Coordinates of N, CA and C in Angstrom, one line a residue:
M1 N -19.2 60.3 -104.6 CA -19.1 59.8 -103.3 C -20.1 60.7 -102.3
A2 N -20.0 62.0 -102.5 CA -20.8 62.9 -101.7 C -22.3 62.6 -101.9
K3 N -22.7 62.3 -103.2 CA -24.1 62.0 -103.4 C -24.5 60.7 -102.7
S4 N -23.6 59.7 -102.7 CA -23.9 58.4 -102.0 C -24.1 58.6 -100.5
V5 N -23.3 59.4 -99.9 CA -23.4 59.7 -98.5 C -24.7 60.5 -98.2
L6 N -25.0 61.4 -99.1 CA -26.2 62.2 -98.9 C -27.5 61.3 -99.0
M7 N -27.5 60.4 -100.0 CA -28.6 59.5 -100.2 C -28.7 58.6 -99.0
L8 N -27.6 58.0 -98.6 CA -27.7 57.1 -97.4 C -28.2 57.9 -96.2
A9 N -27.8 59.1 -96.0 CA -28.2 59.9 -94.8 C -29.7 60.1 -94.9
L10 N -30.2 60.5 -96.1 CA -31.6 60.7 -96.3 C -32.5 59.5 -96.1
C11 N -31.9 58.3 -96.6 CA -32.7 57.1 -96.4 C -32.7 56.6 -95.0
V12 N -31.7 56.9 -94.2 CA -31.7 56.4 -92.8 C -32.2 57.5 -91.8
L13 N -31.8 58.7 -92.0 CA -32.2 59.8 -91.0 C -33.6 60.3 -91.2
L14 N -34.0 60.5 -92.4 CA -35.4 61.0 -92.7 C -36.5 60.2 -92.1
P15 N -36.5 58.9 -92.3 CA -37.6 58.1 -91.7 C -37.5 58.1 -90.2
A16 N -36.3 58.1 -89.6 CA -36.2 58.2 -88.1 C -36.7 59.5 -87.6
L17 N -36.4 60.6 -88.3 CA -37.0 61.9 -87.8 C -38.5 62.0 -87.9
I18 N -39.0 61.4 -89.0 CA -40.5 61.4 -89.2 C -41.2 60.6 -88.1
S19 N -40.7 59.4 -87.9 CA -41.3 58.5 -86.9 C -41.2 59.1 -85.5
A20 N -40.1 59.8 -85.2 CA -39.9 60.4 -83.9 C -40.9 61.6 -83.6
S21 N -41.3 62.3 -84.7 CA -42.1 63.4 -84.5 C -43.6 63.1 -84.5
R22 N -44.0 61.9 -84.9 CA -45.4 61.5 -85.0 C -45.8 60.9 -83.6
P23 N -47.1 61.1 -83.3 CA -47.6 60.4 -82.0 C -47.7 58.9 -82.3
M24 N -47.8 58.2 -81.1 CA -47.9 56.7 -81.2 C -49.1 56.3 -82.1
S25 N -49.0 55.3 -82.8 CA -50.1 54.8 -83.6 C -51.2 54.2 -82.8
R26 N -50.8 53.6 -81.6 CA -51.7 53.0 -80.7 C -51.6 53.7 -79.4
P27 N -52.3 54.7 -79.1 CA -52.2 55.4 -77.8 C -52.7 54.6 -76.7
F28 N -52.3 55.0 -75.5 CA -52.8 54.4 -74.2 C -54.1 54.9 -73.9
L29 N -55.0 54.1 -73.3 CA -56.2 54.6 -72.8 C -56.1 54.4 -71.3
L30 N -56.1 55.5 -70.5 CA -56.0 55.4 -69.1 C -57.4 55.5 -68.5
Q31 N -57.7 54.6 -67.6 CA -59.0 54.5 -67.0 C -59.0 54.3 -65.5
G32 N -59.9 55.0 -64.8 CA -60.1 54.8 -63.4 C -61.4 55.4 -62.9
R33 N -61.6 55.4 -61.6 CA -62.9 55.9 -61.1 C -62.6 56.9 -59.9
V34 N -63.5 57.8 -59.7 CA -63.5 58.7 -58.6 C -64.7 58.5 -57.8
Y35 N -64.5 58.4 -56.4 CA -65.7 58.1 -55.6 C -65.8 59.1 -54.4
C36 N -66.9 59.1 -53.8 CA -67.2 59.9 -52.6 C -67.2 58.9 -51.4
D37 N -66.3 59.1 -50.5 CA -66.2 58.2 -49.3 C -67.3 58.7 -48.3
T38 N -68.5 58.2 -48.4 CA -69.6 58.6 -47.6 C -69.4 58.2 -46.2
C39 N -68.6 57.2 -45.9 CA -68.4 56.8 -44.5 C -67.1 57.3 -43.9
R40 N -66.3 58.0 -44.7 CA -65.0 58.5 -44.3 C -64.2 57.4 -43.8
A41 N -64.2 56.3 -44.4 CA -63.5 55.1 -44.0 C -62.1 55.0 -44.6
G42 N -61.8 55.8 -45.7 CA -60.5 55.7 -46.3 C -60.4 54.7 -47.4
F43 N -61.5 54.0 -47.7 CA -61.6 53.0 -48.8 C -63.0 52.9 -49.3
E44 N -63.2 52.2 -50.3 CA -64.5 52.0 -50.9 C -65.3 51.0 -50.1
T45 N -66.6 51.3 -49.9 CA -67.5 50.4 -49.2 C -68.7 50.3 -50.0
S46 N -69.7 49.5 -49.5 CA -70.9 49.3 -50.3 C -71.8 50.6 -50.2
A47 N -71.4 51.6 -49.4 CA -72.1 52.8 -49.3 C -71.5 53.9 -50.2
T48 N -70.4 53.6 -50.8 CA -69.6 54.5 -51.6 C -70.5 54.9 -52.8
T49 N -70.4 56.2 -53.2 CA -71.0 56.7 -54.4 C -69.9 57.2 -55.4
Y50 N -70.2 57.1 -56.6 CA -69.2 57.6 -57.6 C -69.6 58.9 -58.2
I51 N -68.6 59.8 -58.4 CA -68.8 61.2 -58.7 C -68.7 61.5 -60.2
P52 N -69.8 61.9 -60.8 CA -69.8 62.4 -62.2 C -69.2 63.8 -62.3
R53 N -68.5 64.1 -63.4 CA -67.9 65.4 -63.6 C -66.8 65.8 -62.7
A54 N -66.2 64.8 -62.0 CA -65.0 65.1 -61.2 C -63.8 65.3 -62.2
K55 N -62.9 66.2 -61.8 CA -61.7 66.5 -62.7 C -60.5 65.7 -62.1
V56 N -59.8 65.1 -63.0 CA -58.5 64.4 -62.7 C -57.4 64.9 -63.6
R57 N -56.2 64.7 -63.3 CA -55.1 65.0 -64.2 C -54.0 64.0 -64.1
V58 N -53.5 63.6 -65.3 CA -52.4 62.7 -65.3 C -51.1 63.5 -65.5
E59 N -50.1 63.3 -64.6 CA -48.8 64.0 -64.7 C -47.7 63.0 -64.7
C60 N -46.8 63.3 -65.6 CA -45.6 62.5 -65.7 C -44.4 63.4 -65.4
K61 N -43.5 62.9 -64.5 CA -42.4 63.7 -64.1 C -41.1 62.9 -64.4
N62 N -40.0 63.7 -64.6 CA -38.7 63.1 -64.7 C -38.1 62.8 -63.3
R63 N -36.9 62.4 -63.2 CA -36.2 62.1 -62.0 C -36.0 63.3 -61.1
Q64 N -36.0 64.5 -61.7 CA -35.8 65.7 -61.0 C -37.1 66.3 -60.5
Q65 N -38.2 65.5 -60.7 CA -39.6 65.9 -60.4 C -40.1 67.1 -61.2
K66 N -39.6 67.3 -62.4 CA -40.1 68.3 -63.3 C -41.2 67.6 -64.1
V67 N -42.4 68.3 -64.2 CA -43.5 67.8 -64.9 C -43.2 67.9 -66.4
L68 N -43.2 66.8 -67.1 CA -42.9 66.7 -68.5 C -44.2 66.6 -69.4
Y69 N -45.2 66.0 -68.7 CA -46.5 65.8 -69.4 C -47.6 66.0 -68.4
S70 N -48.7 66.6 -68.9 CA -49.9 66.8 -68.1 C -51.1 66.9 -69.0
M71 N -52.2 66.1 -68.5 CA -53.4 66.1 -69.3 C -54.5 65.9 -68.3
E72 N -55.6 66.8 -68.5 CA -56.7 66.7 -67.6 C -57.8 65.8 -68.2
G73 N -58.7 65.3 -67.4 CA -59.8 64.5 -67.8 C -61.0 64.7 -66.9
M74 N -62.2 64.2 -67.3 CA -63.3 64.4 -66.4 C -64.1 63.0 -66.4
T75 N -64.7 62.8 -65.3 CA -65.4 61.5 -65.1 C -66.8 61.6 -65.8
D76 N -67.3 60.4 -66.2 CA -68.6 60.4 -66.9 C -69.7 60.2 -65.8
A77 N -70.9 59.8 -66.2 CA -72.0 59.6 -65.3 C -71.8 58.5 -64.3
T78 N -70.9 57.6 -64.6 CA -70.6 56.5 -63.6 C -69.4 56.8 -62.7
G79 N -68.8 58.0 -62.9 CA -67.6 58.3 -62.1 C -66.3 57.8 -62.7
T80 N -66.4 57.3 -63.9 CA -65.2 56.7 -64.6 C -64.6 57.8 -65.6
Y81 N -63.3 57.9 -65.5 CA -62.6 58.8 -66.5 C -61.8 57.9 -67.5
H82 N -61.7 58.5 -68.7 CA -60.9 57.9 -69.8 C -60.0 59.0 -70.4
I83 N -58.7 58.8 -70.2 CA -57.8 59.8 -70.8 C -56.9 59.1 -71.8
R84 N -56.9 59.6 -73.0 CA -56.0 59.1 -74.1 C -54.7 59.8 -74.0
V85 N -53.6 58.9 -73.9 CA -52.2 59.4 -73.8 C -51.5 58.9 -75.1
N86 N -51.1 59.9 -75.9 CA -50.5 59.5 -77.2 C -49.0 59.3 -77.1
E87 N -48.4 59.3 -76.0 CA -46.9 59.2 -75.9 C -46.5 58.1 -74.9
D88 N -45.4 57.5 -75.1 CA -44.8 56.5 -74.2 C -44.0 57.3 -73.2
H89 N -44.2 57.0 -71.9 CA -43.5 57.7 -70.8 C -42.7 56.7 -69.9
G90 N -42.0 55.8 -70.6 CA -41.2 54.8 -69.9 C -40.2 55.2 -69.0
D91 N -39.6 56.4 -69.2 CA -38.5 56.9 -68.3 C -39.1 57.9 -67.3
E92 N -40.4 58.0 -67.2 CA -41.0 59.0 -66.3 C -41.9 58.3 -65.2
T93 N -42.1 59.0 -64.2 CA -43.0 58.5 -63.1 C -44.4 59.2 -63.4
C94 N -45.4 58.5 -63.6 CA -46.7 59.0 -63.9 C -47.7 58.7 -62.8
D95 N -48.5 59.7 -62.4 CA -49.6 59.6 -61.5 C -50.8 60.3 -62.0
V96 N -52.0 59.7 -61.6 CA -53.2 60.4 -61.8 C -53.6 61.1 -60.5
V97 N -53.9 62.3 -60.5 CA -54.2 63.0 -59.3 C -55.6 63.7 -59.4
L98 N -56.3 63.8 -58.2 CA -57.6 64.4 -58.1 C -57.4 65.9 -58.3
V99 N -58.3 66.6 -59.0 CA -58.2 68.0 -59.2 C -59.4 68.6 -58.5
S100 N -60.6 68.2 -58.8 CA -61.8 68.8 -58.1 C -63.0 67.9 -58.2
S101 N -63.9 68.2 -57.3 CA -65.2 67.4 -57.2 C -66.3 68.5 -57.3
P102 N -67.4 68.2 -58.2 CA -68.5 69.1 -58.2 C -69.5 68.9 -57.1
V103 N -69.3 67.9 -56.3 CA -70.2 67.6 -55.1 C -69.8 68.5 -54.0
G104 N -70.7 69.5 -53.6 CA -70.4 70.4 -52.6 C -70.0 69.9 -51.2
N105 N -70.7 68.8 -50.8 CA -70.3 68.3 -49.4 C -69.4 67.1 -49.5
C106 N -68.8 66.9 -50.7 CA -67.8 65.8 -50.9 C -66.7 66.3 -51.8
N107 N -66.0 67.3 -51.4 CA -64.9 67.8 -52.3 C -63.6 68.0 -51.6
K108 N -63.4 67.3 -50.5 CA -62.1 67.3 -49.8 C -61.4 66.0 -50.2
A109 N -60.2 66.0 -50.9 CA -59.5 64.8 -51.3 C -59.1 64.0 -50.1
D110 N -59.3 62.7 -50.1 CA -58.8 61.8 -49.1 C -57.2 61.8 -49.2
P111 N -56.5 62.2 -48.2 CA -55.0 62.2 -48.3 C -54.4 60.9 -48.8
G112 N -54.9 59.8 -48.4 CA -54.3 58.5 -48.8 C -54.8 58.0 -50.1
R113 N -55.8 58.6 -50.7 CA -56.4 58.2 -51.9 C -56.6 59.3 -52.9
D114 N -55.7 60.2 -52.9 CA -55.8 61.4 -53.8 C -55.0 61.3 -55.1
R115 N -54.2 60.2 -55.2 CA -53.4 59.9 -56.4 C -53.2 58.4 -56.6
A116 N -52.9 58.1 -57.9 CA -52.7 56.7 -58.2 C -51.6 56.6 -59.3
R117 N -50.6 55.8 -59.0 CA -49.5 55.6 -59.9 C -49.9 54.7 -61.1
V118 N -49.5 55.1 -62.3 CA -49.8 54.4 -63.5 C -48.5 54.2 -64.3
V119 N -48.4 53.1 -65.1 CA -47.3 52.8 -65.9 C -47.7 53.0 -67.4
L120 N -47.1 54.0 -68.0 CA -47.5 54.4 -69.4 C -46.3 54.1 -70.3
T121 N -46.0 52.8 -70.5 CA -45.0 52.4 -71.5 C -45.4 51.1 -72.1
S122 N -44.9 50.9 -73.3 CA -45.2 49.6 -74.0 C -44.1 48.6 -73.8
Y123 N -43.0 49.0 -73.1 CA -41.9 48.2 -72.9 C -41.8 47.5 -71.5
N124 N -42.9 46.9 -71.1 CA -43.0 46.3 -69.8 C -43.7 45.0 -69.8
G125 N -44.1 44.5 -71.0 CA -44.7 43.2 -71.1 C -46.2 43.2 -71.1
I126 N -46.8 44.3 -70.8 CA -48.3 44.4 -70.9 C -48.7 44.6 -72.3
V127 N -49.6 43.6 -72.7 CA -50.0 43.6 -74.1 C -51.0 44.7 -74.4
S128 N -52.0 44.9 -73.5 CA -53.1 45.8 -73.7 C -52.6 47.3 -73.7
D129 N -53.3 48.1 -74.5 CA -53.0 49.5 -74.5 C -53.8 50.3 -73.4
T130 N -54.7 49.5 -72.7 CA -55.5 50.1 -71.7 C -54.8 50.0 -70.4
R131 N -54.7 51.1 -69.6 CA -54.1 51.1 -68.3 C -55.1 51.5 -67.3
F132 N -55.1 50.8 -66.2 CA -56.1 51.0 -65.1 C -55.4 51.6 -63.9
A133 N -56.0 52.6 -63.4 CA -55.5 53.3 -62.2 C -56.4 52.9 -61.0
N134 N -55.8 52.8 -59.8 CA -56.6 52.6 -58.6 C -57.7 53.7 -58.5
A135 N -58.8 53.4 -57.8 CA -59.8 54.4 -57.6 C -59.3 55.4 -56.6
M136 N -59.7 56.7 -56.8 CA -59.3 57.8 -56.0 C -60.6 58.4 -55.4
G137 N -60.4 59.0 -54.2 CA -61.7 59.4 -53.5 C -61.6 60.8 -52.8
F138 N -62.8 61.4 -52.8 CA -63.0 62.6 -51.9 C -63.8 62.1 -50.7
M139 N -63.7 62.8 -49.6 CA -64.4 62.5 -48.4 C -65.6 63.4 -48.2
K140 N -66.7 62.8 -47.7 CA -67.9 63.5 -47.4 C -67.6 64.4 -46.2
D141 N -68.2 65.6 -46.1 CA -68.0 66.4 -44.9 C -68.5 65.7 -43.6
E142 N -69.6 65.1 -43.7 CA -70.1 64.4 -42.5 C -70.4 62.9 -42.8
V143 N -70.2 62.1 -41.9 CA -70.4 60.6 -42.1 C -71.9 60.4 -42.3
M144 N -72.2 59.6 -43.3 CA -73.6 59.2 -43.6 C -74.1 58.3 -42.5
S145 N -75.4 58.4 -42.3 CA -76.1 57.6 -41.3 C -76.0 56.1 -41.8
G146 N -75.8 55.2 -40.9 CA -75.7 53.8 -41.2 C -74.3 53.3 -41.4
C147 N -73.3 54.2 -41.4 CA -71.9 53.8 -41.6 C -71.3 53.0 -40.4
T148 N -71.7 53.4 -39.2 CA -71.2 52.7 -38.1 C -71.5 51.2 -38.2
T149 N -72.8 50.9 -38.5 CA -73.2 49.5 -38.7 C -72.5 48.8 -39.8
L150 N -72.3 49.5 -40.9 CA -71.6 49.0 -42.1 C -70.2 48.6 -41.7
L151 N -69.5 49.6 -41.1 CA -68.1 49.3 -40.8 C -67.9 48.2 -39.7
Q152 N -68.9 48.2 -38.8 CA -68.8 47.1 -37.8 C -69.0 45.7 -38.5
S153 N -69.9 45.6 -39.5 CA -70.1 44.4 -40.2 C -68.8 44.0 -41.0
L154 N -68.1 45.0 -41.5 CA -66.8 44.7 -42.2 C -65.8 44.1 -41.2
M155 N -65.8 44.6 -40.0 CA -64.8 44.2 -39.0 C -65.1 42.7 -38.6
E156 N -66.4 42.4 -38.5 CA -66.8 41.1 -38.1 C -66.4 40.1 -39.2
E157 N -66.5 40.5 -40.5 CA -66.1 39.6 -41.6 C -64.6 39.2 -41.5
E158 N -63.8 40.1 -41.0 CA -62.4 39.9 -40.9 C -62.1 38.7 -39.9
D159 N -62.8 38.6 -38.9 CA -62.6 37.5 -37.9 C -62.9 36.2 -38.5

């Protein structure tokens, strides 16, 4: 009888323990862009440039705001970052946050665009393993010339 119980426990518990300790077979690919707000408009415009080598970090927190997962990434030549996340974070709140900009006159994070919420779980109906975050931005120290005209043209388009 004891052997039967032991065999049953090994057949049921051992595979569960092994699968729980392994990373996901299909990790998430988190993707987004980092820009320089050349017009200090608070959003992307046609004058916006994208920042290569900007650092970002994905952080997942529990309900008590304790960071349970953190991973840094860097943007490529197009200002796009790709961060591979090997774990499901369905019970956590995950944000991508700006860390730093290599551009000397564009390294102050825009307070309204310094983070982006992302959903990193497979249990939400999204079929793709790629997750897209909203663009985040740094503000240029001084407004670029021509921005007044650009912003006025945007306001005219609203009417």
